[in-house]
Each structure stands twice: as structure tokens, then as C-alpha cells.
GROMACS .gro file of N, CA and C in nm:
model
  378
    1GLN      N    1   0.118  -0.083  -0.005
    1GLN     CA    2   0.024  -0.025  -0.014
    1GLN      C    3   0.097   0.115   0.013
    2VAL      N    4   0.059   0.238  -0.038
    2VAL     CA    5   0.107   0.331  -0.088
    2VAL      C    6   0.096   0.446  -0.005
    3GLN      N    7   0.198   0.502   0.103
    3GLN     CA    8   0.273   0.553   0.211
    3GLN      C    9   0.294   0.695   0.167
    4LEU      N   10   0.254   0.776   0.244
    4LEU     CA   11   0.330   0.925   0.216
    4LEU      C   12   0.337   1.023   0.352
    5GLN      N   13   0.452   1.069   0.337
    5GLN     CA   14   0.497   1.156   0.447
    5GLN      C   15   0.514   1.268   0.427
    6GLU      N   16   0.431   1.354   0.451
    6GLU     CA   17   0.523   1.506   0.449
    6GLU      C   18   0.599   1.551   0.578
    7SER      N   19   0.712   1.688   0.447
    7SER     CA   20   0.790   1.695   0.580
    7SER      C   21   0.818   1.854   0.585
    8GLY      N   22   0.873   1.973   0.697
    8GLY     CA   23   0.903   2.062   0.643
    8GLY      C   24   0.862   2.142   0.716
    9PRO      N   25   0.913   2.284   0.695
    9PRO     CA   26   0.872   2.368   0.813
    9PRO      C   27   0.784   2.430   0.926
   10GLY      N   28   0.761   2.456   1.021
   10GLY     CA   29   0.670   2.448   1.075
   10GLY      C   30   0.564   2.550   1.061
   11LEU      N   31   0.664   2.627   1.105
   11LEU     CA   32   0.674   2.828   1.064
   11LEU      C   33   0.758   2.871   0.962
   12VAL      N   34   0.724   2.944   0.926
   12VAL     CA   35   0.761   3.002   0.830
   12VAL      C   36   0.682   3.154   0.821
   13LYS      N   37   0.806   3.295   0.802
   13LYS     CA   38   0.796   3.411   0.767
   13LYS      C   39   0.733   3.488   0.676
   14PRO      N   40   0.655   3.600   0.696
   14PRO     CA   41   0.542   3.668   0.592
   14PRO      C   42   0.675   3.687   0.449
   15SER      N   43   0.635   3.692   0.328
   15SER     CA   44   0.708   3.716   0.190
   15SER      C   45   0.802   3.592   0.155
   16GLN      N   46   0.813   3.497   0.283
   16GLN     CA   47   0.963   3.419   0.247
   16GLN      C   48   0.905   3.274   0.125
   17THR      N   49   0.958   3.170   0.107
   17THR     CA   50   0.904   3.076   0.020
   17THR      C   51   0.890   2.931   0.136
   18LEU      N   52   0.755   2.909   0.103
   18LEU     CA   53   0.760   2.763   0.225
   18LEU      C   54   0.791   2.609   0.086
   19SER      N   55   0.831   2.529   0.141
   19SER     CA   56   0.939   2.480   0.095
   19SER      C   57   0.929   2.293   0.154
   20LEU      N   58   0.774   2.261   0.066
   20LEU     CA   59   0.754   2.136   0.118
   20LEU      C   60   0.779   1.959   0.090
   21THR      N   61   0.855   1.842   0.133
   21THR     CA   62   0.852   1.767   0.072
   21THR      C   63   0.780   1.640   0.128
   22CYS      N   64   0.717   1.586  -0.011
   22CYS     CA   65   0.660   1.469   0.033
   22CYS      C   66   0.714   1.318  -0.002
   23THR      N   67   0.754   1.224   0.102
   23THR     CA   68   0.830   1.119   0.068
   23THR      C   69   0.739   1.014   0.033
   24VAL      N   70   0.729   0.937  -0.036
   24VAL     CA   71   0.670   0.848  -0.109
   24VAL      C   72   0.706   0.675  -0.062
   25SER      N   73   0.679   0.576   0.026
   25SER     CA   74   0.707   0.432   0.026
   25SER      C   75   0.583   0.364  -0.053
   26GLY      N   76   0.622   0.248  -0.115
   26GLY     CA   77   0.509   0.122  -0.109
   26GLY      C   78   0.493   0.145  -0.267
   27GLY      N   79   0.526   0.248  -0.333
   27GLY     CA   80   0.507   0.307  -0.500
   27GLY      C   81   0.532   0.415  -0.517
   28SER      N   82   0.657   0.356  -0.655
   28SER     CA   83   0.671   0.487  -0.752
   28SER      C   84   0.624   0.574  -0.782
   29ILE      N   85   0.638   0.695  -0.803
   29ILE     CA   86   0.605   0.784  -0.803
   29ILE      C   87   0.633   0.841  -1.004
   30THR      N   88   0.658   0.723  -1.028
   30THR     CA   89   0.648   0.737  -1.190
   30THR      C   90   0.543   0.608  -1.232
   31THR      N   91   0.533   0.537  -1.120
   31THR     CA   92   0.418   0.462  -1.188
   31THR      C   93   0.307   0.550  -1.333
   32ASP      N   94   0.281   0.431  -1.386
   32ASP     CA   95   0.191   0.451  -1.516
   32ASP      C   96   0.113   0.532  -1.440
   33SER      N   97  -0.024   0.626  -1.471
   33SER     CA   98  -0.118   0.671  -1.469
   33SER      C   99  -0.102   0.705  -1.310
   34TRP      N  100  -0.042   0.735  -1.221
   34TRP     CA  101  -0.086   0.777  -1.144
   34TRP      C  102  -0.028   0.953  -1.115
   35TYR      N  103  -0.084   0.985  -1.031
   35TYR     CA  104  -0.106   1.131  -1.005
   35TYR      C  105  -0.086   1.219  -0.850
   36TRP      N  106   0.053   1.285  -0.828
   36TRP     CA  107   0.060   1.305  -0.704
   36TRP      C  108   0.069   1.467  -0.701
   37SER      N  109  -0.019   1.503  -0.616
   37SER     CA  110  -0.042   1.654  -0.567
   37SER      C  111  -0.051   1.686  -0.441
   38TRP      N  112  -0.089   1.825  -0.397
   38TRP     CA  113  -0.034   1.884  -0.269
   38TRP      C  114  -0.184   1.946  -0.255
   39VAL      N  115  -0.246   1.979  -0.148
   39VAL     CA  116  -0.398   2.005  -0.133
   39VAL      C  117  -0.370   2.086   0.039
   40ARG      N  118  -0.412   2.204   0.054
   40ARG     CA  119  -0.430   2.247   0.211
   40ARG      C  120  -0.530   2.286   0.230
   41GLN      N  121  -0.582   2.252   0.396
   41GLN     CA  122  -0.664   2.336   0.392
   41GLN      C  123  -0.658   2.418   0.528
   42PRO      N  124  -0.638   2.546   0.467
   42PRO     CA  125  -0.669   2.640   0.540
   42PRO      C  126  -0.725   2.607   0.766
   43PRO      N  127  -0.704   2.697   0.833
   43PRO     CA  128  -0.801   2.690   0.946
   43PRO      C  129  -0.926   2.740   0.971
   44GLY      N  130  -1.030   2.624   0.914
   44GLY     CA  131  -1.172   2.654   0.973
   44GLY      C  132  -1.251   2.661   0.802
   45LYS      N  133  -1.166   2.594   0.682
   45LYS     CA  134  -1.191   2.644   0.584
   45LYS      C  135  -1.138   2.479   0.510
   46GLY      N  136  -1.241   2.483   0.402
   46GLY     CA  137  -1.274   2.335   0.328
   46GLY      C  138  -1.103   2.342   0.254
   47LEU      N  139  -1.129   2.167   0.160
   47LEU     CA  140  -0.985   2.177   0.082
   47LEU      C  141  -0.975   2.278   0.010
   48GLU      N  142  -0.803   2.332  -0.058
   48GLU     CA  143  -0.742   2.397  -0.165
   48GLU      C  144  -0.687   2.237  -0.247
   49TRP      N  145  -0.730   2.256  -0.352
   49TRP     CA  146  -0.623   2.160  -0.437
   49TRP      C  147  -0.520   2.274  -0.488
   50MET      N  148  -0.419   2.266  -0.472
   50MET     CA  149  -0.302   2.371  -0.475
   50MET      C  150  -0.233   2.284  -0.632
   51ALA      N  151  -0.156   2.176  -0.676
   51ALA     CA  152  -0.094   2.128  -0.757
   51ALA      C  153  -0.079   1.970  -0.803
   52TYR      N  154  -0.088   1.940  -0.848
   52TYR     CA  155   0.001   1.768  -0.895
   52TYR      C  156   0.128   1.770  -0.980
   53ILE      N  157   0.235   1.686  -0.981
   53ILE     CA  158   0.281   1.622  -1.113
   53ILE      C  159   0.220   1.467  -1.131
   54ALA      N  160   0.253   1.480  -1.244
   54ALA     CA  161   0.148   1.282  -1.262
   54ALA      C  162   0.351   1.222  -1.299
   55TYR      N  163   0.255   1.088  -1.322
   55TYR     CA  164   0.396   0.987  -1.351
   55TYR      C  165   0.479   1.020  -1.419
   56ASN      N  166   0.425   1.059  -1.534
   56ASN     CA  167   0.522   1.169  -1.673
   56ASN      C  168   0.603   1.246  -1.630
   57GLY      N  169   0.582   1.359  -1.519
   57GLY     CA  170   0.650   1.436  -1.512
   57GLY      C  171   0.524   1.579  -1.540
   58ASP      N  172   0.432   1.600  -1.617
   58ASP     CA  173   0.370   1.698  -1.652
   58ASP      C  174   0.279   1.755  -1.471
   59THR      N  175   0.267   1.871  -1.510
   59THR     CA  176   0.199   1.932  -1.424
   59THR      C  177   0.052   2.007  -1.425
   60TYR      N  178   0.035   2.034  -1.327
   60TYR     CA  179  -0.096   2.101  -1.336
   60TYR      C  180  -0.105   2.166  -1.224
   61TYR      N  181  -0.115   2.348  -1.246
   61TYR     CA  182  -0.144   2.432  -1.056
   61TYR      C  183  -0.329   2.439  -1.114
   62SER      N  184  -0.291   2.475  -0.988
   62SER     CA  185  -0.498   2.597  -0.959
   62SER      C  186  -0.433   2.714  -0.991
   63PRO      N  187  -0.529   2.753  -1.087
   63PRO     CA  188  -0.537   2.896  -1.188
   63PRO      C  189  -0.477   2.994  -1.047
   64SER      N  190  -0.568   3.014  -0.929
   64SER     CA  191  -0.519   3.119  -0.814
   64SER      C  192  -0.428   3.116  -0.761
   65LEU      N  193  -0.308   3.012  -0.797
   65LEU     CA  194  -0.251   2.963  -0.690
   65LEU      C  195  -0.098   2.923  -0.772
   66LYS      N  196  -0.128   2.967  -0.875
   66LYS     CA  197   0.007   2.941  -0.986
   66LYS      C  198   0.140   3.014  -0.969
   67SER      N  199   0.090   3.141  -0.965
   67SER     CA  200   0.198   3.262  -1.017
   67SER      C  201   0.271   3.209  -0.835
   68ARG      N  202   0.231   3.132  -0.787
   68ARG     CA  203   0.307   3.211  -0.655
   68ARG      C  204   0.379   3.013  -0.634
   69THR      N  205   0.324   2.852  -0.643
   69THR     CA  206   0.366   2.728  -0.654
   69THR      C  207   0.450   2.658  -0.817
   70SER      N  208   0.539   2.577  -0.736
   70SER     CA  209   0.612   2.474  -0.829
   70SER      C  210   0.567   2.354  -0.752
   71ILE      N  211   0.574   2.266  -0.820
   71ILE     CA  212   0.569   2.147  -0.831
   71ILE      C  213   0.720   2.099  -0.856
   72ALA      N  214   0.789   1.983  -0.805
   72ALA     CA  215   0.890   1.945  -0.866
   72ALA      C  216   0.885   1.768  -0.810
   73ARG      N  217   0.977   1.653  -0.878
   73ARG     CA  218   1.027   1.521  -0.867
   73ARG      C  219   1.143   1.518  -0.809
   74ASP      N  220   1.177   1.430  -0.723
   74ASP     CA  221   1.318   1.374  -0.765
   74ASP      C  222   1.250   1.227  -0.748
   75THR      N  223   1.294   1.175  -0.874
   75THR     CA  224   1.303   1.035  -0.903
   75THR      C  225   1.342   0.922  -0.794
   76SER      N  226   1.500   0.961  -0.823
   76SER     CA  227   1.586   0.893  -0.729
   76SER      C  228   1.574   0.913  -0.606
   77LYS      N  229   1.456   0.990  -0.555
   77LYS     CA  230   1.441   0.999  -0.418
   77LYS      C  231   1.307   0.918  -0.366
   78ASN      N  232   1.284   0.936  -0.493
   78ASN     CA  233   1.059   0.873  -0.492
   78ASN      C  234   1.046   0.974  -0.377
   79GLN      N  235   1.057   1.104  -0.372
   79GLN     CA  236   0.988   1.239  -0.345
   79GLN      C  237   0.969   1.337  -0.440
   80PHE      N  238   0.837   1.388  -0.442
   80PHE     CA  239   0.761   1.515  -0.440
   80PHE      C  240   0.751   1.645  -0.380
   81THR      N  241   0.783   1.783  -0.435
   81THR     CA  242   0.809   1.910  -0.344
   81THR      C  243   0.714   1.991  -0.395
   82LEU      N  244   0.698   2.103  -0.244
   82LEU     CA  245   0.640   2.195  -0.319
   82LEU      C  246   0.644   2.305  -0.290
   83GLN      N  247   0.667   2.434  -0.363
   83GLN     CA  248   0.706   2.541  -0.282
   83GLN      C  249   0.587   2.652  -0.308
   84LEU      N  250   0.609   2.752  -0.210
   84LEU     CA  251   0.455   2.811  -0.187
   84LEU      C  252   0.545   3.020  -0.184
   85SER      N  253   0.575   3.067  -0.297
   85SER     CA  254   0.664   3.170  -0.262
   85SER      C  255   0.550   3.305  -0.178
   86SER      N  256   0.627   3.324  -0.165
   86SER     CA  257   0.597   3.547  -0.106
   86SER      C  258   0.446   3.517   0.018
   87VAL      N  259   0.455   3.420   0.078
   87VAL     CA  260   0.346   3.359   0.128
   87VAL      C  261   0.311   3.467   0.240
   88THR      N  262   0.142   3.474   0.314
   88THR     CA  263   0.115   3.499   0.373
   88THR      C  264   0.046   3.476   0.502
   89PRO      N  265   0.016   3.521   0.607
   89PRO     CA  266  -0.074   3.417   0.709
   89PRO      C  267  -0.184   3.341   0.618
   90GLU      N  268  -0.244   3.416   0.613
   90GLU     CA  269  -0.307   3.344   0.490
   90GLU      C  270  -0.287   3.184   0.447
   91ASP      N  271  -0.227   3.192   0.417
   91ASP     CA  272  -0.147   3.041   0.348
   91ASP      C  273  -0.066   2.942   0.465
   92THR      N  274  -0.160   2.967   0.592
   92THR     CA  275  -0.129   2.904   0.711
   92THR      C  276  -0.235   2.742   0.701
   93GLY      N  277  -0.228   2.668   0.722
   93GLY     CA  278  -0.309   2.515   0.697
   93GLY      C  279  -0.201   2.462   0.752
   94VAL      N  280  -0.330   2.295   0.738
   94VAL     CA  281  -0.239   2.191   0.668
   94VAL      C  282  -0.247   2.162   0.582
   95TYR      N  283  -0.082   2.113   0.550
   95TYR     CA  284  -0.044   2.035   0.356
   95TYR      C  285  -0.082   1.920   0.394
   96HIS      N  286  -0.109   1.856   0.311
   96HIS     CA  287  -0.162   1.727   0.273
   96HIS      C  288  -0.066   1.724   0.155
   97CYS      N  289   0.012   1.587   0.104
   97CYS     CA  290  -0.029   1.542  -0.028
   97CYS      C  291  -0.069   1.384  -0.001
   98ALA      N  292  -0.075   1.363  -0.162
   98ALA     CA  293  -0.196   1.266  -0.178
   98ALA      C  294  -0.184   1.200  -0.303
   99THR      N  295  -0.228   1.104  -0.371
   99THR     CA  296  -0.179   1.056  -0.472
   99THR      C  297  -0.305   0.926  -0.483
  100GLY      N  298  -0.328   0.908  -0.646
  100GLY     CA  299  -0.464   0.839  -0.695
  100GLY      C  300  -0.469   0.827  -0.887
  101LYS      N  301  -0.563   0.753  -0.923
  101LYS     CA  302  -0.484   0.752  -1.034
  101LYS      C  303  -0.640   0.737  -1.109
  102ARG      N  304  -0.763   0.782  -1.040
  102ARG     CA  305  -0.871   0.737  -1.098
  102ARG      C  306  -0.985   0.823  -1.171
  103PRO      N  307  -1.013   0.856  -1.283
  103PRO     CA  308  -1.092   1.025  -1.280
  103PRO      C  309  -1.225   1.016  -1.222
  104SER      N  310  -1.233   1.119  -1.209
  104SER     CA  311  -1.300   1.204  -1.076
  104SER      C  312  -1.331   1.275  -1.117
  105TRP      N  313  -1.499   1.344  -1.074
  105TRP     CA  314  -1.539   1.483  -1.123
  105TRP      C  315  -1.558   1.550  -0.954
  106SER      N  316  -1.455   1.461  -0.861
  106SER     CA  317  -1.507   1.506  -0.729
  106SER      C  318  -1.430   1.614  -0.677
  107ASN      N  319  -1.326   1.606  -0.729
  107ASN     CA  320  -1.208   1.731  -0.757
  107ASN      C  321  -1.167   1.849  -0.876
  108PRO      N  322  -1.073   1.924  -0.828
  108PRO     CA  323  -1.035   2.002  -0.950
  108PRO      C  324  -0.929   1.950  -1.076
  109PHE      N  325  -0.902   1.830  -0.989
  109PHE     CA  326  -0.792   1.823  -1.043
  109PHE      C  327  -0.834   1.674  -1.153
  110GLY      N  328  -0.928   1.630  -1.149
  110GLY     CA  329  -1.029   1.516  -1.175
  110GLY      C  330  -0.946   1.358  -1.177
  111TYR      N  331  -0.830   1.339  -1.047
  111TYR     CA  332  -0.857   1.233  -1.013
  111TYR      C  333  -0.868   1.216  -0.900
  112ALA      N  334  -0.904   1.121  -0.871
  112ALA     CA  335  -0.974   1.119  -0.732
  112ALA      C  336  -0.867   1.088  -0.589
  113MET      N  337  -0.813   1.149  -0.569
  113MET     CA  338  -0.720   1.107  -0.467
  113MET      C  339  -0.725   1.016  -0.332
  114ASP      N  340  -0.680   0.905  -0.387
  114ASP     CA  341  -0.740   0.773  -0.323
  114ASP      C  342  -0.619   0.737  -0.160
  115TYR      N  343  -0.466   0.814  -0.158
  115TYR     CA  344  -0.420   0.746  -0.059
  115TYR      C  345  -0.336   0.925   0.016
  116TRP      N  346  -0.267   0.940   0.124
  116TRP     CA  347  -0.310   1.040   0.197
  116TRP      C  348  -0.182   1.038   0.285
  117GLY      N  349  -0.138   1.155   0.304
  117GLY     CA  350  -0.031   1.191   0.408
  117GLY      C  351  -0.124   1.259   0.549
  118LYS      N  352  -0.059   1.189   0.655
  118LYS     CA  353  -0.141   1.327   0.750
  118LYS      C  354  -0.150   1.408   0.748
  119GLY      N  355  -0.036   1.508   0.631
  119GLY     CA  356  -0.047   1.660   0.693
  119GLY      C  357   0.002   1.699   0.742
  120THR      N  358   0.107   1.823   0.700
  120THR     CA  359   0.165   1.932   0.757
  120THR      C  360   0.158   1.996   0.859
  121LEU      N  361   0.154   2.096   0.935
  121LEU     CA  362   0.093   2.220   1.009
  121LEU      C  363   0.197   2.341   0.947
  122VAL      N  364   0.138   2.385   0.872
  122VAL     CA  365   0.227   2.555   0.845
  122VAL      C  366   0.163   2.670   0.920
  123THR      N  367   0.270   2.697   0.970
  123THR     CA  368   0.210   2.839   0.992
  123THR      C  369   0.286   2.973   0.957
  124VAL      N  370   0.202   3.079   0.928
  124VAL     CA  371   0.336   3.157   0.854
  124VAL      C  372   0.241   3.290   0.950
  125SER      N  373   0.431   3.335   0.979
  125SER     CA  374   0.381   3.419   1.147
  125SER      C  375   0.534   3.494   1.112
  126SER      N  376   0.541   3.622   1.170
  126SER     CA  377   0.645   3.697   1.208
  126SER      C  378   0.732   3.630   1.313
   0.00000   0.00000   0.00000
């Protein structure tokens, strides 16, 4: 079974760049037809779908975050990463990495995310 684990700083100062890593075990990030994503949840709000990187390296970004977001992967380490620049306190929340392959209308990415990391809390504050 695929397992995902997020890692990164819990506290980031405003205007800085947030960098998170998702380490994957039990499966390869290059396995055909799988999509590897970042999803966040601000306090008291719903899920916000940020970006994904596909098994073949293709990427997709939420239009609202595209100018500040970068997703990448390191296949040798079976990891994928998220960078979010120019953070503000509104970027505070729990950040999850997730993966799936089934086409779905349940989220903006078009693929159901069947496996999730536990999430990591990121606070943006000076």
C-alpha cells in the first residue's frame, strides 16, 4: 500500500518561500497513470487543491496559486516537492500530499486521491 509522508518547516515568515517534501513508500512516483498532488486546508475552511505532478512529469497548477507555486520531483529519492513563494498569513494551514489514478469529478484535478499523508501544519507568522 502506498504511504506518503510530508516534511518541512512548521513556521515560515511572511514574504518567504515555503518548501515541503512528500516522501513516498510502497509505490513509485513514476508508476503509469498515477498523479501526485498537494492539497491544503486553512483553519476552519475546506480543502484547497494546489497542484499535481503526473507519473510522466506533467504538472498542473490551481489557477489561483499558479503564479506562486512550483511542484517538482526527485525520482531517485521517490519524493515530490512543493514550493510556495511570497507567503502571507493566509497561507497558514495543514498541507497534505496525496495520490490517486481514478478519473473523478470530485475535485478540480479530475483524479480521485485515494492515498493521503497525515498532513503537516504550516504557520505563516513573523
